[in-house]
CSV table of C-alpha atoms and ligand atoms in Angstrom, one decimal:
chain,number,residue,atom,x,y,z
X,26,MET,CA,-20.6,5.9,21.5
X,27,ASN,CA,-18.6,6.9,18.5
X,28,PHE,CA,-17.2,4.6,15.8
X,29,ALA,CA,-13.8,4.2,17.5
X,30,SER,CA,-15.0,3.3,21.0
X,31,THR,CA,-17.6,0.9,19.5
X,32,LEU,CA,-14.9,-0.8,17.5
X,33,LEU,CA,-12.5,-1.0,20.4
X,34,ASP,CA,-15.1,-2.7,22.6
X,35,TRP,CA,-15.7,-5.2,19.8
X,36,TYR,CA,-11.9,-5.6,19.4
X,37,ASP,CA,-11.5,-6.4,23.1
X,38,GLU,CA,-13.8,-9.3,22.8
X,39,HIS,CA,-13.4,-10.5,19.2
X,40,GLY,CA,-10.2,-8.9,17.7
X,41,ARG,CA,-7.2,-10.9,16.6
X,42,LYS,CA,-4.5,-10.8,19.3
X,43,HIS,CA,-2.5,-13.9,18.6
X,44,LEU,CA,-1.0,-13.2,15.3
X,45,PRO,CA,2.7,-14.0,15.3
X,46,TRP,CA,3.8,-10.4,14.7
X,47,GLN,CA,1.7,-9.2,17.7
X,48,ASN,CA,3.7,-11.2,20.2
X,49,PRO,CA,5.8,-9.2,20.8
X,50,ARG,CA,4.6,-6.3,18.7
X,51,SER,CA,8.1,-4.8,18.1
X,52,PRO,CA,8.7,-2.2,15.3
X,53,TYR,CA,10.9,-4.7,13.4
X,54,ARG,CA,8.2,-7.4,13.5
X,55,VAL,CA,5.4,-5.0,12.6
X,56,TRP,CA,7.4,-3.7,9.7
X,57,ILE,CA,8.2,-7.2,8.3
X,58,SER,CA,4.6,-8.3,8.7
X,59,GLU,CA,3.2,-5.1,7.1
X,60,ILE,CA,5.4,-5.6,4.0
X,61,MET,CA,4.4,-9.3,3.8
X,62,LEU,CA,0.7,-8.5,4.2
X,63,GLN,CA,0.7,-6.2,1.2
X,64,GLN,CA,-1.5,-8.0,-1.4
X,65,THR,CA,-1.3,-11.2,0.6
X,66,GLN,CA,-3.7,-12.9,3.0
X,67,VAL,CA,-2.9,-13.3,6.7
X,68,ASP,CA,-3.1,-17.1,6.6
X,69,THR,CA,-0.5,-17.2,3.7
X,70,VAL,CA,1.8,-14.8,5.5
X,71,ILE,CA,2.0,-16.6,8.9
X,72,PRO,CA,4.4,-19.4,8.0
X,73,TYR,CA,6.6,-17.1,5.8
X,74,PHE,CA,6.7,-14.6,8.7
X,75,GLN,CA,7.8,-17.3,11.2
X,76,ARG,CA,10.5,-18.7,9.0
X,77,PHE,CA,11.7,-15.2,8.1
X,78,ILE,CA,11.9,-14.1,11.8
X,79,GLU,CA,13.7,-17.3,12.8
X,80,ARG,CA,16.4,-16.7,10.2
X,81,PHE,CA,16.5,-12.8,10.5
X,82,PRO,CA,15.5,-12.0,14.1
X,83,ASP,CA,16.5,-8.4,13.9
X,84,VAL,CA,17.3,-5.6,11.5
X,85,HIS,CA,21.1,-6.2,11.7
X,86,THR,CA,20.9,-9.8,10.6
X,87,LEU,CA,18.7,-8.8,7.8
X,88,ALA,CA,20.9,-6.0,6.7
X,89,GLN,CA,24.0,-8.2,6.7
X,90,ALA,CA,22.2,-11.1,4.9
X,91,ASP,CA,22.9,-12.1,1.3
X,92,ILE,CA,20.0,-10.9,-0.9
X,93,ASP,CA,19.7,-14.5,-2.2
X,94,ALA,CA,19.0,-15.8,1.3
X,95,VAL,CA,16.2,-13.1,1.7
X,96,LEU,CA,14.7,-14.0,-1.7
X,97,HIS,CA,14.9,-17.7,-0.9
X,98,LEU,CA,12.7,-17.2,2.2
X,99,TRP,CA,10.4,-15.1,0.1
X,100,THR,CA,9.9,-17.7,-2.6
X,101,GLY,CA,6.2,-18.3,-3.2
X,102,LEU,CA,5.1,-15.1,-1.6
X,103,GLY,CA,5.3,-13.2,-4.8
X,104,TYR,CA,5.9,-9.5,-5.6
X,105,TYR,CA,9.7,-10.0,-5.1
X,106,ALA,CA,10.4,-6.2,-5.3
X,107,ARG,CA,9.0,-6.2,-1.7
X,108,ALA,CA,11.8,-8.5,-0.5
X,109,ARG,CA,14.5,-6.5,-2.3
X,110,ASN,CA,13.2,-3.3,-0.8
X,111,LEU,CA,13.0,-4.9,2.6
X,112,HIS,CA,16.7,-5.8,2.3
X,113,ARG,CA,17.7,-2.3,1.1
X,114,CYS,CA,15.5,-0.8,3.8
X,115,ALA,CA,17.2,-2.8,6.6
X,116,GLN,CA,20.6,-1.5,5.3
X,117,ALA,CA,19.3,2.0,5.4
X,118,ILE,CA,17.9,1.6,8.9
X,119,VAL,CA,21.3,0.4,10.1
X,120,ASP,CA,23.2,3.1,8.2
X,121,THR,CA,21.1,6.1,8.9
X,122,HIS,CA,19.0,5.2,12.0
X,123,ALA,CA,21.5,3.3,14.1
X,124,GLY,CA,19.6,0.1,13.5
X,125,GLU,CA,16.3,1.4,15.0
X,126,LEU,CA,13.1,1.9,12.9
X,127,PRO,CA,12.2,5.6,13.2
X,128,ASN,CA,9.0,6.4,15.0
X,129,ASP,CA,8.2,9.3,12.7
X,130,LEU,CA,5.9,9.1,9.7
X,131,GLU,CA,8.0,11.2,7.3
X,132,ALA,CA,11.2,9.4,8.2
X,133,LEU,CA,9.5,6.0,7.6
X,134,LYS,CA,8.1,7.1,4.2
X,135,ALA,CA,11.6,8.1,3.1
X,136,LEU,CA,12.8,4.5,3.5
X,137,PRO,CA,12.8,2.0,0.6
X,138,GLY,CA,9.5,0.1,0.1
X,139,ILE,CA,7.5,2.0,2.8
X,140,GLY,CA,4.5,3.8,1.4
X,141,PRO,CA,2.1,6.2,3.3
X,142,SER,CA,-0.2,3.4,4.6
X,143,THR,CA,2.6,1.1,5.7
X,144,ALA,CA,4.4,4.0,7.4
X,145,ALA,CA,1.2,4.9,9.2
X,146,ALA,CA,0.6,1.3,10.2
X,147,ILE,CA,4.1,1.0,11.7
X,148,CYS,CA,3.7,4.3,13.6
X,149,SER,CA,0.4,3.3,14.9
X,150,LEU,CA,0.8,-0.4,15.6
X,151,ALA,CA,4.4,-0.3,16.8
X,152,PHE,CA,4.6,3.2,18.4
X,153,ASN,CA,0.9,3.7,19.4
X,154,LYS,CA,0.7,7.0,17.4
X,155,ALA,CA,-2.5,8.5,16.1
X,156,THR,CA,-1.6,7.9,12.4
X,157,ALA,CA,-4.5,6.5,10.4
X,158,ILE,CA,-3.9,3.8,7.8
X,159,LEU,CA,-5.7,3.2,4.6
X,160,ASP,CA,-5.2,-0.3,3.4
X,161,GLY,CA,-7.7,-2.4,1.4
X,162,ASN,CA,-9.6,-3.5,4.5
X,163,VAL,CA,-9.9,0.0,5.9
X,164,LYS,CA,-11.0,1.4,2.5
X,165,ARG,CA,-13.8,-1.2,2.4
X,166,VAL,CA,-15.0,-0.5,5.9
X,167,LEU,CA,-15.0,3.3,5.5
X,168,THR,CA,-16.6,3.4,2.0
X,169,ARG,CA,-19.4,1.3,3.4
X,170,LEU,CA,-19.7,3.1,6.7
X,171,HIS,CA,-20.1,6.4,4.9
X,172,ALA,CA,-21.5,5.2,1.5
X,173,ILE,CA,-18.7,6.8,-0.3
X,174,GLU,CA,-19.2,6.9,-4.1
X,175,GLY,CA,-16.4,6.5,-6.6
X,176,TRP,CA,-13.4,4.2,-7.0
X,177,PRO,CA,-11.1,4.6,-4.0
X,178,GLY,CA,-8.1,4.8,-6.4
X,179,LYS,CA,-9.3,8.1,-7.7
X,180,PRO,CA,-7.3,10.9,-6.0
X,181,ALA,CA,-10.3,12.9,-4.9
X,182,VAL,CA,-11.9,9.8,-3.3
X,183,GLU,CA,-8.7,8.6,-1.8
X,184,SER,CA,-8.0,12.0,-0.2
X,185,ALA,CA,-11.5,12.1,1.2
X,186,LEU,CA,-10.9,8.6,2.7
X,187,TRP,CA,-7.6,9.6,4.3
X,188,GLN,CA,-9.4,12.5,6.0
X,189,ILE,CA,-12.2,10.3,7.3
X,190,ALA,CA,-9.7,7.7,8.4
X,191,GLN,CA,-7.9,10.3,10.4
X,192,GLU,CA,-11.0,11.8,11.9
X,193,HIS,CA,-12.0,8.4,13.2
X,194,MET,CA,-8.6,7.7,14.8
X,195,PRO,CA,-8.9,8.0,18.6
X,196,LYS,CA,-6.3,9.8,20.8
X,197,GLN,CA,-5.7,6.8,22.9
X,198,ARG,CA,-5.3,3.1,22.1
X,199,CYS,CA,-4.2,4.0,18.6
X,200,SER,CA,-2.5,0.7,18.1
X,201,ASP,CA,-5.5,-1.3,19.1
X,202,TYR,CA,-7.8,0.8,17.0
X,203,THR,CA,-5.7,0.3,13.9
X,204,GLN,CA,-5.7,-3.5,14.5
X,205,ALA,CA,-9.4,-3.4,15.2
X,206,ILE,CA,-10.4,-1.7,11.9
X,207,MET,CA,-8.2,-4.1,10.0
X,208,ASP,CA,-9.8,-7.0,11.8
X,209,LEU,CA,-13.3,-5.7,11.1
X,210,GLY,CA,-12.5,-5.5,7.4
X,211,ALA,CA,-10.8,-8.9,7.4
X,212,THR,CA,-13.3,-10.9,9.4
X,213,LEU,CA,-16.8,-9.3,9.2
X,214,CYS,CA,-16.8,-6.5,6.6
X,215,THR,CA,-15.5,-8.9,3.9
X,216,ARG,CA,-15.6,-8.1,0.2
X,217,ALA,CA,-18.3,-10.4,-1.1
X,218,LYS,CA,-20.4,-11.4,1.9
X,219,PRO,CA,-20.1,-9.0,4.8
X,220,THR,CA,-21.5,-10.5,8.1
X,221,CYS,CA,-23.5,-7.3,9.0
X,222,MET,CA,-25.6,-9.2,11.6
X,223,HIS,CA,-22.6,-9.5,13.8
X,224,CYS,CA,-21.1,-6.1,13.0
X,225,PRO,CA,-20.6,-3.8,16.0
X,226,THR,CA,-21.0,-0.7,13.8
X,227,GLN,CA,-24.1,-1.8,11.9
X,228,SER,CA,-26.3,1.0,13.3
X,229,MET,CA,-23.8,3.6,12.0
X,230,CYS,CA,-23.3,2.0,8.5
X,231,LYS,CA,-24.9,3.9,5.6
X,232,ALA,CA,-24.4,1.1,3.2
X,233,PHE,CA,-26.2,-1.3,5.5
X,234,ALA,CA,-29.1,1.2,5.9
X,235,GLN,CA,-29.3,1.3,2.1
X,236,GLY,CA,-29.1,-2.4,1.8
X,237,GLU,CA,-26.2,-1.9,-0.7
X,238,GLN,CA,-23.1,-3.1,1.2
X,239,THR,CA,-21.4,-4.8,-1.8
X,240,ARG,CA,-21.9,-1.6,-3.9
X,241,TYR,CA,-19.0,-0.2,-1.9
X,242,PRO,CA,-16.1,0.3,-2.5
X,243,GLU,CA,-16.8,0.9,-6.2
X,244,LYS,CA,-14.7,-1.0,-8.7
X,245,LYS,CA,-12.0,0.5,-10.8
X,246,PRO,CA,-13.8,1.8,-13.9
X,247,LYS,CA,-13.2,-0.5,-16.9
X,248,LYS,CA,-11.2,1.2,-19.7
X,249,THR,CA,-13.0,0.8,-22.9
X,250,ASN,CA,-10.5,-0.5,-25.4
X,251,PRO,CA,-10.5,0.8,-28.9
X,252,VAL,CA,-11.9,-1.3,-31.6
X,253,LYS,CA,-9.8,-1.8,-34.8
X,254,HIS,CA,-11.1,-3.4,-38.0
X,255,CYS,CA,-9.3,-5.3,-40.8
X,256,GLN,CA,-10.0,-7.8,-43.5
X,257,MET,CA,-8.3,-11.2,-43.3
X,258,LEU,CA,-7.9,-12.9,-46.7
X,259,VAL,CA,-8.2,-16.7,-47.0
X,260,ILE,CA,-6.5,-17.0,-50.4
X,261,ARG,CA,-6.9,-20.5,-51.8
X,262,ASN,CA,-5.2,-21.9,-54.9
X,263,THR,CA,-6.7,-24.7,-57.0
X,264,ASN,CA,-5.2,-27.3,-54.8
X,265,ASP,CA,-7.3,-25.9,-52.0
X,266,GLU,CA,-4.2,-24.7,-50.2
X,267,VAL,CA,-4.2,-21.5,-48.2
X,268,LEU,CA,-1.6,-18.8,-48.3
X,269,LEU,CA,0.0,-18.1,-45.0
X,270,TYR,CA,2.8,-15.7,-44.0
X,271,GLN,CA,4.9,-15.6,-40.9
X,272,ARG,CA,4.5,-12.5,-38.7
X,273,PRO,CA,7.5,-10.6,-37.5
X,274,GLN,CA,9.0,-12.0,-34.3
X,275,THR,CA,7.9,-9.0,-32.2
X,276,GLY,CA,4.4,-7.5,-31.9
X,277,ILE,CA,1.1,-9.3,-31.8
X,278,TRP,CA,1.2,-13.0,-32.7
X,279,GLY,CA,5.0,-12.7,-33.0
X,280,GLY,CA,6.5,-15.4,-35.1
X,281,LEU,CA,3.2,-17.1,-35.7
X,282,TRP,CA,1.7,-17.9,-39.2
X,283,SER,CA,-1.2,-15.8,-40.2
X,284,LEU,CA,-3.4,-14.7,-43.2
X,285,PRO,CA,-2.8,-11.6,-45.2
X,286,GLU,CA,-4.5,-8.6,-43.7
X,287,ILE,CA,-5.7,-5.5,-45.5
X,288,PRO,CA,-7.5,-2.4,-44.4
X,289,VAL,CA,-11.3,-2.5,-44.5
X,290,GLU,CA,-11.5,0.2,-47.2
X,291,ASP,CA,-9.3,-1.8,-49.7
X,292,ASP,CA,-10.8,-4.1,-52.3
X,293,PRO,CA,-9.7,-7.7,-51.5
X,294,VAL,CA,-10.2,-8.9,-55.0
X,295,ASP,CA,-8.1,-6.1,-56.4
X,296,TYR,CA,-5.4,-6.8,-53.8
X,297,ALA,CA,-5.4,-10.5,-54.6
X,298,GLU,CA,-5.3,-10.0,-58.4
X,299,THR,CA,-2.5,-7.4,-58.2
X,300,THR,CA,-0.4,-9.5,-55.8
X,301,PHE,CA,-1.1,-13.1,-56.9
X,302,GLY,CA,-2.9,-13.2,-60.2
X,303,PRO,CA,-6.5,-13.8,-61.6
X,304,VAL,CA,-9.2,-14.5,-59.1
X,305,HIS,CA,-11.9,-17.1,-59.7
X,306,LYS,CA,-14.4,-16.0,-57.1
X,307,SER,CA,-14.6,-14.5,-53.6
X,308,ASN,CA,-16.9,-14.7,-50.6
X,309,THR,CA,-17.2,-12.8,-47.3
X,310,THR,CA,-18.0,-14.8,-44.1
X,311,GLU,CA,-19.1,-13.9,-40.6
X,312,HIS,CA,-17.0,-11.4,-38.6
X,313,ILE,CA,-14.6,-12.7,-36.0
X,314,LYS,CA,-13.9,-10.7,-32.8
X,315,HIS,CA,-10.5,-11.0,-31.2
X,316,VAL,CA,-9.8,-9.3,-27.9
X,317,PHE,CA,-6.3,-8.2,-27.0
X,318,SER,CA,-5.4,-6.6,-23.7
X,319,HIS,CA,-5.2,-3.2,-25.2
X,320,TYR,CA,-7.7,-3.3,-28.2
X,321,THR,CA,-10.3,-5.4,-29.9
X,322,LEU,CA,-9.8,-6.5,-33.4
X,323,MET,CA,-12.9,-7.0,-35.6
X,324,ILE,CA,-11.9,-9.3,-38.4
X,325,GLN,CA,-13.8,-9.5,-41.7
X,326,PRO,CA,-12.7,-12.8,-43.3
X,327,VAL,CA,-12.8,-12.8,-47.1
X,328,GLU,CA,-12.3,-16.1,-49.0
X,329,ILE,CA,-10.7,-15.8,-52.4
X,330,TRP,CA,-10.2,-18.6,-54.8
X,331,LEU,CA,-7.3,-18.0,-57.3
X,332,HIS,CA,-7.5,-19.2,-60.9
X,333,ASP,CA,-4.2,-21.1,-60.7
X,334,LYS,CA,-2.2,-23.5,-58.6
X,335,HIS,CA,0.1,-20.6,-58.2
X,336,THR,CA,3.5,-21.6,-56.9
X,337,LYS,CA,5.2,-18.2,-57.3
X,338,ILE,CA,5.0,-17.3,-53.6
X,339,MET,CA,6.7,-20.5,-52.5
X,340,GLU,CA,10.0,-19.0,-53.5
X,341,ASN,CA,9.4,-16.0,-51.1
X,342,THR,CA,10.7,-16.3,-47.6
X,343,GLY,CA,8.1,-16.1,-44.9
X,344,GLN,CA,5.2,-17.3,-47.1
X,345,LEU,CA,3.8,-20.8,-47.8
X,346,TRP,CA,0.9,-22.7,-49.1
X,347,TYR,CA,-0.8,-24.5,-46.2
X,348,ASN,CA,-3.0,-27.5,-46.6
X,349,PRO,CA,-5.7,-27.5,-43.9
X,350,HIS,CA,-6.6,-31.1,-44.7
X,351,PHE,CA,-3.0,-32.3,-44.1
X,352,PRO,CA,-1.7,-29.5,-41.9
X,353,GLN,CA,2.0,-28.8,-41.4
X,354,GLU,CA,3.1,-28.3,-37.8
X,355,LEU,CA,3.0,-24.6,-37.6
X,356,GLY,CA,2.1,-22.1,-34.9
X,357,LEU,CA,-1.0,-20.4,-36.1
X,358,ALA,CA,-2.4,-17.1,-34.9
X,359,ALA,CA,-5.7,-17.7,-32.9
X,360,PRO,CA,-8.2,-16.4,-35.5
X,361,VAL,CA,-6.4,-18.2,-38.3
X,362,LYS,CA,-6.8,-21.4,-36.4
X,363,LYS,CA,-10.5,-20.7,-35.9
X,364,LEU,CA,-11.0,-19.8,-39.6
X,365,LEU,CA,-9.2,-22.8,-41.0
X,366,HIS,CA,-10.0,-25.4,-38.5
X,367,GLY,CA,-13.2,-24.2,-36.8
I,546,SF4,FE1,-19.4,-3.7,6.9
I,546,SF4,FE2,-21.9,-4.6,7.2
I,546,SF4,FE3,-20.6,-3.6,9.2
I,546,SF4,FE4,-21.5,-2.0,7.3
I,546,SF4,S1,-22.7,-3.2,8.7
I,546,SF4,S2,-19.4,-1.9,8.3
I,546,SF4,S3,-21.2,-3.3,5.5
I,546,SF4,S4,-20.0,-5.4,8.1
């Protein structure tokens, strides 16, 4: 038996056949459910789907609805662009397809919010066409079944997967097959702990044979963020107060109070003497690593003790002397807080 017929036999016995969008499995209900199921678990979607269908039982009521009413029923489901596209799509179906979802892959893909996999799912589930889908569940099953290396988001891997998905698609019972492969991914071939002992296609599965099921699908390669370096100066006056300045409102630590920063190649004592007057002594302390989403900042703290009480800078806007022992209520940048308060 090939993969499809093995899977269909399993589906007949174990597949999910009582999901609300399966009874009846109309194109409209399949479409709404497919959009709701993007990035969202079945259990979460069910009550939203039921409320939505009760309020908008067909494409005409949805097309005529106020967008606020649509968004209201979507509240809590997230990814609100989906709801806005759904509404626009309903209007397009009424305007250009006489209120009927087209049963053609290309026509479906041309509608707002319907991507290649959703279009294929509608064609297959609602119109029983042999159009393979490639959602997260299917990608997981196929990468394991064929031990496919590489992150499925990579164009070459994705296109290989589309081809394999289409090759497995049977000529008959297309709709059941699509539901079956989604069910296998959702119930047995799960991400962290696949239940291979109950899997109908275990004997065909290369990942199982290798004993490396969870190696597939490969994760998105982590981008290595650049590392930047700077010196952060803890400039103290003779009152043991520390010089802070307020950062610009935009950019990192926007509007927070921070320490002066200079490039690593600059001499901190020179900088302090030129800017604030004679320096009594200086001392470097341990590096601090601060990770931003787009780069890592390696901070070399340098403590500098000035000779004087030094009140000059108090007149300047955006600078102040800060007393760590009796701290003013200020928003401090994270490494500054760490440096001054541990
Ligand atoms: Fe997934 Fe395991 Fe079945 Fe392979 S044997 S398809 S890893 S559940």
